[in-house]
Every structure is written in structure tokens, then in C-alpha cells.
């Protein structure tokens, strides 16, 4: 693979995902595949990539993409360790609105006020829906805990969006209307996440 061309001026990576994931047999493929194009095992690997590309600093988030709910949560500690290792890095912690992930989400939110944490991250590719009109009481309780943490610690909430399915960009309109004046919302990929 050819070395990336160096960029000129001050460049900051809007976000990248760190942490390794196991390969998965998506769509009943015979051979499991990695869902990532680039996979940075840790801060050192990610910082090497920034240096190679001439990028000054970046935001790191837990890697995700396989249908295992606990997998991205398991990388929150890696993000926390990584941002402490370099002042070039800020981080985001993984959360979920799904009731089955309540304990993992509440534990993750304990780190919302840590120095260097600037974001929360979630996706609805693993279930649920961003439209508050679809939420039951349990989902709303978890979502509100996440919004409270984002508001209290001035965090940007990163939501993965796609074209189609639960993560379709159109499903986010009611969420933005209801919470957009309360917290900062980043609709990642703006519907182009596939």
C-alpha cells in the first residue's frame, strides 16, 4: 500500500475508531471478515497513522460493527487509557439506548466527566430506533441518562446514520427536534454510513 500523501496546514481527524474486533461471518458468508477498512489496535497504532498522514490530532471512539452488544463497550477502557497517553488525542465513550445494555451504559457514563472525553457514541445498527416516538419507558430512561451526561459535561453526541433501516437519517429528525437545543448532536456520515 502506498504511503498516504502528507496534508498541508492544520488538520484534525474528526473521528476514528480504535480497538480490534474479531472477524464475523456476515450474511452467512463461509469465511468471517473484518468489518473495518482500517483497524487501529491502540493509541500507538493510531498515532502512527496520524503521523504518516501529517495529521495533528484526533478524536478516538470504540470500534464497533459486529453484532455483539458488549463488544464496543469493552473498548471504552482502551479509549480512556489512550487519551491519557497523548495530548494529541481526545475520546468518546460508547453508550446504548437498548434496555439490555442499561448496566453497561450506566457504567460507561461514569467516565463522561473524565478529562479528554468530549463525546458519546452510539448506533442503532445493533437495534433500537433513534425516534423518541418509538421508545418505551426503559429506553427513554437510558436515553435521558445519556442526554443528561452530554449536557452536564458539554459532550457532543455522535450518532451513526445510514441510508435505510433503523439508522436511516430520517429517523433522527424527531430526536434532533426534541434534543437538539439541549445538547450538541453530530449525525455522523449524514445518512451515508453504508
mmCIF file of the C-alpha atoms, coordinates in Angstrom:
data_MODEL
# 
_entry.id   MODEL 
# 
loop_
_atom_site.group_PDB 
_atom_site.id 
_atom_site.type_symbol 
_atom_site.label_atom_id 
_atom_site.label_alt_id 
_atom_site.label_comp_id 
_atom_site.label_asym_id 
_atom_site.label_entity_id 
_atom_site.label_seq_id 
_atom_site.pdbx_PDB_ins_code 
_atom_site.Cartn_x 
_atom_site.Cartn_y 
_atom_site.Cartn_z 
_atom_site.occupancy 
_atom_site.B_iso_or_equiv 
_atom_site.pdbx_formal_charge 
_atom_site.auth_seq_id 
_atom_site.auth_comp_id 
_atom_site.auth_asym_id 
_atom_site.auth_atom_id 
_atom_site.pdbx_PDB_model_num 
ATOM 1   C CA . UNK A 1 1   ? 0.000   0.000   0.000  1.00 0.00 ? 1   UNK A CA 1 
ATOM 2   C CA . UNK A 1 2   ? 1.380   3.393   -0.975 1.00 0.00 ? 2   UNK A CA 1 
ATOM 3   C CA . UNK A 1 3   ? 2.131   5.892   1.767  1.00 0.00 ? 3   UNK A CA 1 
ATOM 4   C CA . UNK A 1 4   ? -0.624  8.496   2.178  1.00 0.00 ? 4   UNK A CA 1 
ATOM 5   C CA . UNK A 1 5   ? 0.133   11.927  0.812  1.00 0.00 ? 5   UNK A CA 1 
ATOM 6   C CA . UNK A 1 6   ? 1.037   14.457  3.512  1.00 0.00 ? 6   UNK A CA 1 
ATOM 7   C CA . UNK A 1 7   ? -1.529  17.171  4.076  1.00 0.00 ? 7   UNK A CA 1 
ATOM 8   C CA . UNK A 1 8   ? -0.727  20.860  4.438  1.00 0.00 ? 8   UNK A CA 1 
ATOM 9   C CA . UNK A 1 9   ? -1.994  23.190  7.137  1.00 0.00 ? 9   UNK A CA 1 
ATOM 10  C CA . UNK A 1 10  ? -3.587  22.306  10.451 1.00 0.00 ? 10  UNK A CA 1 
ATOM 11  C CA . UNK A 1 11  ? -5.556  19.065  10.118 1.00 0.00 ? 11  UNK A CA 1 
ATOM 12  C CA . UNK A 1 12  ? -7.541  17.323  12.848 1.00 0.00 ? 12  UNK A CA 1 
ATOM 13  C CA . UNK A 1 13  ? -9.200  13.924  12.413 1.00 0.00 ? 13  UNK A CA 1 
ATOM 14  C CA . UNK A 1 14  ? -12.946 14.324  13.144 1.00 0.00 ? 14  UNK A CA 1 
ATOM 15  C CA . UNK A 1 15  ? -13.023 10.751  14.442 1.00 0.00 ? 15  UNK A CA 1 
ATOM 16  C CA . UNK A 1 16  ? -11.537 7.311   14.065 1.00 0.00 ? 16  UNK A CA 1 
ATOM 17  C CA . UNK A 1 17  ? -12.281 4.052   15.825 1.00 0.00 ? 17  UNK A CA 1 
ATOM 18  C CA . UNK A 1 18  ? -9.694  2.139   17.812 1.00 0.00 ? 18  UNK A CA 1 
ATOM 19  C CA . UNK A 1 19  ? -9.580  -1.374  19.203 1.00 0.00 ? 19  UNK A CA 1 
ATOM 20  C CA . UNK A 1 20  ? -9.567  -4.694  17.445 1.00 0.00 ? 20  UNK A CA 1 
ATOM 21  C CA . UNK A 1 21  ? -12.645 -6.736  16.560 1.00 0.00 ? 21  UNK A CA 1 
ATOM 22  C CA . UNK A 1 22  ? -12.940 -10.374 15.707 1.00 0.00 ? 22  UNK A CA 1 
ATOM 23  C CA . UNK A 1 23  ? -13.879 -11.297 12.159 1.00 0.00 ? 23  UNK A CA 1 
ATOM 24  C CA . UNK A 1 24  ? -17.562 -12.109 11.651 1.00 0.00 ? 24  UNK A CA 1 
ATOM 25  C CA . UNK A 1 25  ? -19.441 -14.279 9.156  1.00 0.00 ? 25  UNK A CA 1 
ATOM 26  C CA . UNK A 1 26  ? -21.774 -11.533 7.915  1.00 0.00 ? 26  UNK A CA 1 
ATOM 27  C CA . UNK A 1 27  ? -24.689 -12.550 5.654  1.00 0.00 ? 27  UNK A CA 1 
ATOM 28  C CA . UNK A 1 28  ? -23.845 -16.224 6.252  1.00 0.00 ? 28  UNK A CA 1 
ATOM 29  C CA . UNK A 1 29  ? -20.521 -15.921 4.435  1.00 0.00 ? 29  UNK A CA 1 
ATOM 30  C CA . UNK A 1 30  ? -18.368 -19.021 4.583  1.00 0.00 ? 30  UNK A CA 1 
ATOM 31  C CA . UNK A 1 31  ? -15.340 -17.071 5.786  1.00 0.00 ? 31  UNK A CA 1 
ATOM 32  C CA . UNK A 1 32  ? -15.573 -14.463 8.554  1.00 0.00 ? 32  UNK A CA 1 
ATOM 33  C CA . UNK A 1 33  ? -14.414 -10.973 7.556  1.00 0.00 ? 33  UNK A CA 1 
ATOM 34  C CA . UNK A 1 34  ? -13.311 -7.856  9.415  1.00 0.00 ? 34  UNK A CA 1 
ATOM 35  C CA . UNK A 1 35  ? -15.923 -5.075  9.049  1.00 0.00 ? 35  UNK A CA 1 
ATOM 36  C CA . UNK A 1 36  ? -13.286 -2.322  9.100  1.00 0.00 ? 36  UNK A CA 1 
ATOM 37  C CA . UNK A 1 37  ? -11.127 -0.810  6.371  1.00 0.00 ? 37  UNK A CA 1 
ATOM 38  C CA . UNK A 1 38  ? -8.581  0.486   8.896  1.00 0.00 ? 38  UNK A CA 1 
ATOM 39  C CA . UNK A 1 39  ? -8.219  -1.049  12.329 1.00 0.00 ? 39  UNK A CA 1 
ATOM 40  C CA . UNK A 1 40  ? -6.035  0.583   14.963 1.00 0.00 ? 40  UNK A CA 1 
ATOM 41  C CA . UNK A 1 41  ? -5.337  -1.781  17.835 1.00 0.00 ? 41  UNK A CA 1 
ATOM 42  C CA . UNK A 1 42  ? -4.356  1.008   20.219 1.00 0.00 ? 42  UNK A CA 1 
ATOM 43  C CA . UNK A 1 43  ? -3.213  4.630   20.565 1.00 0.00 ? 43  UNK A CA 1 
ATOM 44  C CA . UNK A 1 44  ? 0.279   3.856   19.264 1.00 0.00 ? 44  UNK A CA 1 
ATOM 45  C CA . UNK A 1 45  ? -1.068  2.404   16.006 1.00 0.00 ? 45  UNK A CA 1 
ATOM 46  C CA . UNK A 1 46  ? -3.489  5.306   15.560 1.00 0.00 ? 46  UNK A CA 1 
ATOM 47  C CA . UNK A 1 47  ? -0.847  7.953   16.282 1.00 0.00 ? 47  UNK A CA 1 
ATOM 48  C CA . UNK A 1 48  ? 1.444   6.303   13.700 1.00 0.00 ? 48  UNK A CA 1 
ATOM 49  C CA . UNK A 1 49  ? -1.339  6.735   11.151 1.00 0.00 ? 49  UNK A CA 1 
ATOM 50  C CA . UNK A 1 50  ? -1.757  10.395  12.099 1.00 0.00 ? 50  UNK A CA 1 
ATOM 51  C CA . UNK A 1 51  ? 1.988   10.946  11.748 1.00 0.00 ? 51  UNK A CA 1 
ATOM 52  C CA . UNK A 1 52  ? 2.083   9.207   8.358  1.00 0.00 ? 52  UNK A CA 1 
ATOM 53  C CA . UNK A 1 53  ? -0.714  11.438  7.087  1.00 0.00 ? 53  UNK A CA 1 
ATOM 54  C CA . UNK A 1 54  ? 0.565   14.655  8.677  1.00 0.00 ? 54  UNK A CA 1 
ATOM 55  C CA . UNK A 1 55  ? -2.488  14.976  10.947 1.00 0.00 ? 55  UNK A CA 1 
ATOM 56  C CA . UNK A 1 56  ? -2.012  16.924  14.160 1.00 0.00 ? 56  UNK A CA 1 
ATOM 57  C CA . UNK A 1 57  ? -4.567  15.326  16.477 1.00 0.00 ? 57  UNK A CA 1 
ATOM 58  C CA . UNK A 1 58  ? -7.742  13.258  16.511 1.00 0.00 ? 58  UNK A CA 1 
ATOM 59  C CA . UNK A 1 59  ? -10.835 12.031  18.281 1.00 0.00 ? 59  UNK A CA 1 
ATOM 60  C CA . UNK A 1 60  ? -10.947 8.308   19.042 1.00 0.00 ? 60  UNK A CA 1 
ATOM 61  C CA . UNK A 1 61  ? -14.038 6.197   19.628 1.00 0.00 ? 61  UNK A CA 1 
ATOM 62  C CA . UNK A 1 62  ? -14.511 2.489   20.356 1.00 0.00 ? 62  UNK A CA 1 
ATOM 63  C CA . UNK A 1 63  ? -14.522 0.293   17.269 1.00 0.00 ? 63  UNK A CA 1 
ATOM 64  C CA . UNK A 1 64  ? -17.813 -1.459  16.501 1.00 0.00 ? 64  UNK A CA 1 
ATOM 65  C CA . UNK A 1 65  ? -19.508 -3.320  13.702 1.00 0.00 ? 65  UNK A CA 1 
ATOM 66  C CA . UNK A 1 66  ? -20.118 -6.906  14.758 1.00 0.00 ? 66  UNK A CA 1 
ATOM 67  C CA . UNK A 1 67  ? -23.485 -7.922  16.246 1.00 0.00 ? 67  UNK A CA 1 
ATOM 68  C CA . UNK A 1 68  ? -22.207 -8.388  19.804 1.00 0.00 ? 68  UNK A CA 1 
ATOM 69  C CA . UNK A 1 69  ? -23.663 -5.780  22.157 1.00 0.00 ? 69  UNK A CA 1 
ATOM 70  C CA . UNK A 1 70  ? -20.810 -5.883  24.681 1.00 0.00 ? 70  UNK A CA 1 
ATOM 71  C CA . UNK A 1 71  ? -18.019 -5.558  22.095 1.00 0.00 ? 71  UNK A CA 1 
ATOM 72  C CA . UNK A 1 72  ? -17.861 -1.734  21.738 1.00 0.00 ? 72  UNK A CA 1 
ATOM 73  C CA . UNK A 1 73  ? -18.383 -1.267  25.486 1.00 0.00 ? 73  UNK A CA 1 
ATOM 74  C CA . UNK A 1 74  ? -15.314 -3.447  26.050 1.00 0.00 ? 74  UNK A CA 1 
ATOM 75  C CA . UNK A 1 75  ? -13.198 -0.798  24.287 1.00 0.00 ? 75  UNK A CA 1 
ATOM 76  C CA . UNK A 1 76  ? -14.224 2.169   26.467 1.00 0.00 ? 76  UNK A CA 1 
ATOM 77  C CA . UNK A 1 77  ? -11.283 1.469   28.802 1.00 0.00 ? 77  UNK A CA 1 
ATOM 78  C CA . UNK A 1 78  ? -8.904  1.447   25.809 1.00 0.00 ? 78  UNK A CA 1 
ATOM 79  C CA . UNK A 1 79  ? -10.184 4.892   24.799 1.00 0.00 ? 79  UNK A CA 1 
ATOM 80  C CA . UNK A 1 80  ? -9.718  6.178   28.360 1.00 0.00 ? 80  UNK A CA 1 
ATOM 81  C CA . UNK A 1 81  ? -6.164  4.790   28.549 1.00 0.00 ? 81  UNK A CA 1 
ATOM 82  C CA . UNK A 1 82  ? -5.334  6.162   25.104 1.00 0.00 ? 82  UNK A CA 1 
ATOM 83  C CA . UNK A 1 83  ? -6.377  9.742   25.771 1.00 0.00 ? 83  UNK A CA 1 
ATOM 84  C CA . UNK A 1 84  ? -4.238  9.745   28.915 1.00 0.00 ? 84  UNK A CA 1 
ATOM 85  C CA . UNK A 1 85  ? -1.231  8.603   26.885 1.00 0.00 ? 85  UNK A CA 1 
ATOM 86  C CA . UNK A 1 86  ? -1.130  11.541  24.444 1.00 0.00 ? 86  UNK A CA 1 
ATOM 87  C CA . UNK A 1 87  ? -2.324  15.134  24.468 1.00 0.00 ? 87  UNK A CA 1 
ATOM 88  C CA . UNK A 1 88  ? -2.956  14.726  20.722 1.00 0.00 ? 88  UNK A CA 1 
ATOM 89  C CA . UNK A 1 89  ? -5.995  12.561  21.473 1.00 0.00 ? 89  UNK A CA 1 
ATOM 90  C CA . UNK A 1 90  ? -9.495  13.201  22.754 1.00 0.00 ? 90  UNK A CA 1 
ATOM 91  C CA . UNK A 1 91  ? -12.064 10.458  23.131 1.00 0.00 ? 91  UNK A CA 1 
ATOM 92  C CA . UNK A 1 92  ? -15.656 9.378   23.161 1.00 0.00 ? 92  UNK A CA 1 
ATOM 93  C CA . UNK A 1 93  ? -17.278 6.611   25.147 1.00 0.00 ? 93  UNK A CA 1 
ATOM 94  C CA . UNK A 1 94  ? -19.707 4.035   23.818 1.00 0.00 ? 94  UNK A CA 1 
ATOM 95  C CA . UNK A 1 95  ? -23.306 4.019   25.096 1.00 0.00 ? 95  UNK A CA 1 
ATOM 96  C CA . UNK A 1 96  ? -26.571 2.387   24.048 1.00 0.00 ? 96  UNK A CA 1 
ATOM 97  C CA . UNK A 1 97  ? -30.247 3.175   24.487 1.00 0.00 ? 97  UNK A CA 1 
ATOM 98  C CA . UNK A 1 98  ? -31.170 -0.521  24.460 1.00 0.00 ? 98  UNK A CA 1 
ATOM 99  C CA . UNK A 1 99  ? -32.616 -1.721  27.805 1.00 0.00 ? 99  UNK A CA 1 
ATOM 100 C CA . UNK A 1 100 ? -30.495 -4.902  27.714 1.00 0.00 ? 100 UNK A CA 1 
ATOM 101 C CA . UNK A 1 101 ? -27.408 -2.645  27.731 1.00 0.00 ? 101 UNK A CA 1 
ATOM 102 C CA . UNK A 1 102 ? -28.537 -0.453  30.651 1.00 0.00 ? 102 UNK A CA 1 
ATOM 103 C CA . UNK A 1 103 ? -25.872 -1.612  33.132 1.00 0.00 ? 103 UNK A CA 1 
ATOM 104 C CA . UNK A 1 104 ? -23.051 -1.248  30.585 1.00 0.00 ? 104 UNK A CA 1 
ATOM 105 C CA . UNK A 1 105 ? -24.317 2.203   29.568 1.00 0.00 ? 105 UNK A CA 1 
ATOM 106 C CA . UNK A 1 106 ? -24.642 3.490   33.132 1.00 0.00 ? 106 UNK A CA 1 
ATOM 107 C CA . UNK A 1 107 ? -21.128 2.221   33.902 1.00 0.00 ? 107 UNK A CA 1 
ATOM 108 C CA . UNK A 1 108 ? -19.815 3.953   30.750 1.00 0.00 ? 108 UNK A CA 1 
ATOM 109 C CA . UNK A 1 109 ? -21.490 7.219   31.742 1.00 0.00 ? 109 UNK A CA 1 
ATOM 110 C CA . UNK A 1 110 ? -19.410 7.252   34.943 1.00 0.00 ? 110 UNK A CA 1 
ATOM 111 C CA . UNK A 1 111 ? -16.498 8.230   32.662 1.00 0.00 ? 111 UNK A CA 1 
ATOM 112 C CA . UNK A 1 112 ? -18.369 11.079  30.952 1.00 0.00 ? 112 UNK A CA 1 
ATOM 113 C CA . UNK A 1 113 ? -16.606 13.705  33.055 1.00 0.00 ? 113 UNK A CA 1 
ATOM 114 C CA . UNK A 1 114 ? -13.073 12.355  32.584 1.00 0.00 ? 114 UNK A CA 1 
ATOM 115 C CA . UNK A 1 115 ? -10.502 14.794  31.195 1.00 0.00 ? 115 UNK A CA 1 
ATOM 116 C CA . UNK A 1 116 ? -10.226 14.360  27.443 1.00 0.00 ? 116 UNK A CA 1 
ATOM 117 C CA . UNK A 1 117 ? -13.655 12.775  26.968 1.00 0.00 ? 117 UNK A CA 1 
ATOM 118 C CA . UNK A 1 118 ? -15.539 15.032  24.562 1.00 0.00 ? 118 UNK A CA 1 
ATOM 119 C CA . UNK A 1 119 ? -18.200 12.744  23.083 1.00 0.00 ? 119 UNK A CA 1 
ATOM 120 C CA . UNK A 1 120 ? -20.678 9.931   23.482 1.00 0.00 ? 120 UNK A CA 1 
ATOM 121 C CA . UNK A 1 121 ? -21.126 7.455   20.615 1.00 0.00 ? 121 UNK A CA 1 
ATOM 122 C CA . UNK A 1 122 ? -23.893 5.034   19.662 1.00 0.00 ? 122 UNK A CA 1 
ATOM 123 C CA . UNK A 1 123 ? -25.518 3.344   16.706 1.00 0.00 ? 123 UNK A CA 1 
ATOM 124 C CA . UNK A 1 124 ? -28.916 1.852   16.031 1.00 0.00 ? 124 UNK A CA 1 
ATOM 125 C CA . UNK A 1 125 ? -27.449 -0.746  13.689 1.00 0.00 ? 125 UNK A CA 1 
ATOM 126 C CA . UNK A 1 126 ? -27.408 -3.098  16.684 1.00 0.00 ? 126 UNK A CA 1 
ATOM 127 C CA . UNK A 1 127 ? -31.097 -2.498  17.484 1.00 0.00 ? 127 UNK A CA 1 
ATOM 128 C CA . UNK A 1 128 ? -33.491 0.186   18.625 1.00 0.00 ? 128 UNK A CA 1 
ATOM 129 C CA . UNK A 1 129 ? -34.562 3.363   16.881 1.00 0.00 ? 129 UNK A CA 1 
ATOM 130 C CA . UNK A 1 130 ? -33.454 6.988   17.289 1.00 0.00 ? 130 UNK A CA 1 
ATOM 131 C CA . UNK A 1 131 ? -37.034 8.304   17.009 1.00 0.00 ? 131 UNK A CA 1 
ATOM 132 C CA . UNK A 1 132 ? -38.171 9.173   20.570 1.00 0.00 ? 132 UNK A CA 1 
ATOM 133 C CA . UNK A 1 133 ? -41.743 8.386   19.498 1.00 0.00 ? 133 UNK A CA 1 
ATOM 134 C CA . UNK A 1 134 ? -40.780 4.686   19.327 1.00 0.00 ? 134 UNK A CA 1 
ATOM 135 C CA . UNK A 1 135 ? -39.200 4.478   22.801 1.00 0.00 ? 135 UNK A CA 1 
ATOM 136 C CA . UNK A 1 136 ? -40.706 2.585   25.706 1.00 0.00 ? 136 UNK A CA 1 
ATOM 137 C CA . UNK A 1 137 ? -40.189 3.841   29.274 1.00 0.00 ? 137 UNK A CA 1 
ATOM 138 C CA . UNK A 1 138 ? -36.997 1.784   29.774 1.00 0.00 ? 138 UNK A CA 1 
ATOM 139 C CA . UNK A 1 139 ? -35.421 3.096   26.565 1.00 0.00 ? 139 UNK A CA 1 
ATOM 140 C CA . UNK A 1 140 ? -36.397 6.671   27.409 1.00 0.00 ? 140 UNK A CA 1 
ATOM 141 C CA . UNK A 1 141 ? -34.846 6.354   30.893 1.00 0.00 ? 141 UNK A CA 1 
ATOM 142 C CA . UNK A 1 142 ? -31.489 5.253   29.428 1.00 0.00 ? 142 UNK A CA 1 
ATOM 143 C CA . UNK A 1 143 ? -31.605 7.865   26.654 1.00 0.00 ? 143 UNK A CA 1 
ATOM 144 C CA . UNK A 1 144 ? -32.310 10.597  29.203 1.00 0.00 ? 144 UNK A CA 1 
ATOM 145 C CA . UNK A 1 145 ? -29.347 9.453   31.321 1.00 0.00 ? 145 UNK A CA 1 
ATOM 146 C CA . UNK A 1 146 ? -27.151 9.776   28.220 1.00 0.00 ? 146 UNK A CA 1 
ATOM 147 C CA . UNK A 1 147 ? -28.560 13.205  27.342 1.00 0.00 ? 147 UNK A CA 1 
ATOM 148 C CA . UNK A 1 148 ? -28.102 14.359  30.951 1.00 0.00 ? 148 UNK A CA 1 
ATOM 149 C CA . UNK A 1 149 ? -24.434 13.310  30.847 1.00 0.00 ? 149 UNK A CA 1 
ATOM 150 C CA . UNK A 1 150 ? -23.904 15.011  27.485 1.00 0.00 ? 150 UNK A CA 1 
ATOM 151 C CA . UNK A 1 151 ? -25.482 18.203  28.776 1.00 0.00 ? 151 UNK A CA 1 
ATOM 152 C CA . UNK A 1 152 ? -23.690 18.176  32.138 1.00 0.00 ? 152 UNK A CA 1 
ATOM 153 C CA . UNK A 1 153 ? -20.246 17.572  30.615 1.00 0.00 ? 153 UNK A CA 1 
ATOM 154 C CA . UNK A 1 154 ? -20.754 19.518  27.356 1.00 0.00 ? 154 UNK A CA 1 
ATOM 155 C CA . UNK A 1 155 ? -20.217 16.405  25.219 1.00 0.00 ? 155 UNK A CA 1 
ATOM 156 C CA . UNK A 1 156 ? -21.092 16.024  21.561 1.00 0.00 ? 156 UNK A CA 1 
ATOM 157 C CA . UNK A 1 157 ? -23.366 13.051  20.923 1.00 0.00 ? 157 UNK A CA 1 
ATOM 158 C CA . UNK A 1 158 ? -22.163 11.116  17.851 1.00 0.00 ? 158 UNK A CA 1 
ATOM 159 C CA . UNK A 1 159 ? -24.929 9.086   16.203 1.00 0.00 ? 159 UNK A CA 1 
ATOM 160 C CA . UNK A 1 160 ? -24.081 6.733   13.349 1.00 0.00 ? 160 UNK A CA 1 
ATOM 161 C CA . UNK A 1 161 ? -26.511 7.294   10.470 1.00 0.00 ? 161 UNK A CA 1 
ATOM 162 C CA . UNK A 1 162 ? -27.142 5.247   7.361  1.00 0.00 ? 162 UNK A CA 1 
ATOM 163 C CA . UNK A 1 163 ? -29.445 5.171   4.391  1.00 0.00 ? 163 UNK A CA 1 
ATOM 164 C CA . UNK A 1 164 ? -32.203 2.746   5.356  1.00 0.00 ? 164 UNK A CA 1 
ATOM 165 C CA . UNK A 1 165 ? -33.020 0.638   8.411  1.00 0.00 ? 165 UNK A CA 1 
ATOM 166 C CA . UNK A 1 166 ? -33.186 1.909   11.975 1.00 0.00 ? 166 UNK A CA 1 
ATOM 167 C CA . UNK A 1 167 ? -30.172 4.178   11.419 1.00 0.00 ? 167 UNK A CA 1 
ATOM 168 C CA . UNK A 1 168 ? -31.786 5.937   8.456  1.00 0.00 ? 168 UNK A CA 1 
ATOM 169 C CA . UNK A 1 169 ? -31.116 9.660   8.628  1.00 0.00 ? 169 UNK A CA 1 
ATOM 170 C CA . UNK A 1 170 ? -34.859 10.403  8.531  1.00 0.00 ? 170 UNK A CA 1 
ATOM 171 C CA . UNK A 1 171 ? -35.391 8.581   11.834 1.00 0.00 ? 171 UNK A CA 1 
ATOM 172 C CA . UNK A 1 172 ? -33.181 11.185  13.527 1.00 0.00 ? 172 UNK A CA 1 
ATOM 173 C CA . UNK A 1 173 ? -35.326 14.210  12.696 1.00 0.00 ? 173 UNK A CA 1 
ATOM 174 C CA . UNK A 1 174 ? -37.613 13.811  15.765 1.00 0.00 ? 174 UNK A CA 1 
ATOM 175 C CA . UNK A 1 175 ? -34.561 13.269  18.003 1.00 0.00 ? 175 UNK A CA 1 
ATOM 176 C CA . UNK A 1 176 ? -32.892 16.436  16.719 1.00 0.00 ? 176 UNK A CA 1 
ATOM 177 C CA . UNK A 1 177 ? -36.132 18.390  17.111 1.00 0.00 ? 177 UNK A CA 1 
ATOM 178 C CA . UNK A 1 178 ? -36.602 17.186  20.693 1.00 0.00 ? 178 UNK A CA 1 
ATOM 179 C CA . UNK A 1 179 ? -32.994 17.284  21.968 1.00 0.00 ? 179 UNK A CA 1 
ATOM 180 C CA . UNK A 1 180 ? -31.043 19.462  19.526 1.00 0.00 ? 180 UNK A CA 1 
ATOM 181 C CA . UNK A 1 181 ? -31.346 22.646  21.582 1.00 0.00 ? 181 UNK A CA 1 
ATOM 182 C CA . UNK A 1 182 ? -30.304 20.811  24.741 1.00 0.00 ? 182 UNK A CA 1 
ATOM 183 C CA . UNK A 1 183 ? -27.169 19.015  23.522 1.00 0.00 ? 183 UNK A CA 1 
ATOM 184 C CA . UNK A 1 184 ? -24.723 19.048  20.625 1.00 0.00 ? 184 UNK A CA 1 
ATOM 185 C CA . UNK A 1 185 ? -25.600 16.336  18.086 1.00 0.00 ? 185 UNK A CA 1 
ATOM 186 C CA . UNK A 1 186 ? -23.324 15.067  15.325 1.00 0.00 ? 186 UNK A CA 1 
ATOM 187 C CA . UNK A 1 187 ? -25.139 12.968  12.712 1.00 0.00 ? 187 UNK A CA 1 
ATOM 188 C CA . UNK A 1 188 ? -22.101 11.022  11.580 1.00 0.00 ? 188 UNK A CA 1 
ATOM 189 C CA . UNK A 1 189 ? -22.000 10.317  7.809  1.00 0.00 ? 189 UNK A CA 1 
ATOM 190 C CA . UNK A 1 190 ? -25.231 12.321  7.412  1.00 0.00 ? 190 UNK A CA 1 
ATOM 191 C CA . UNK A 1 191 ? -27.041 9.256   6.133  1.00 0.00 ? 191 UNK A CA 1 
ATOM 192 C CA . UNK A 1 192 ? -24.155 7.904   4.067  1.00 0.00 ? 192 UNK A CA 1 
ATOM 193 C CA . UNK A 1 193 ? -22.950 5.339   6.599  1.00 0.00 ? 193 UNK A CA 1 
ATOM 194 C CA . UNK A 1 194 ? -23.290 2.339   4.295  1.00 0.00 ? 194 UNK A CA 1 
# 
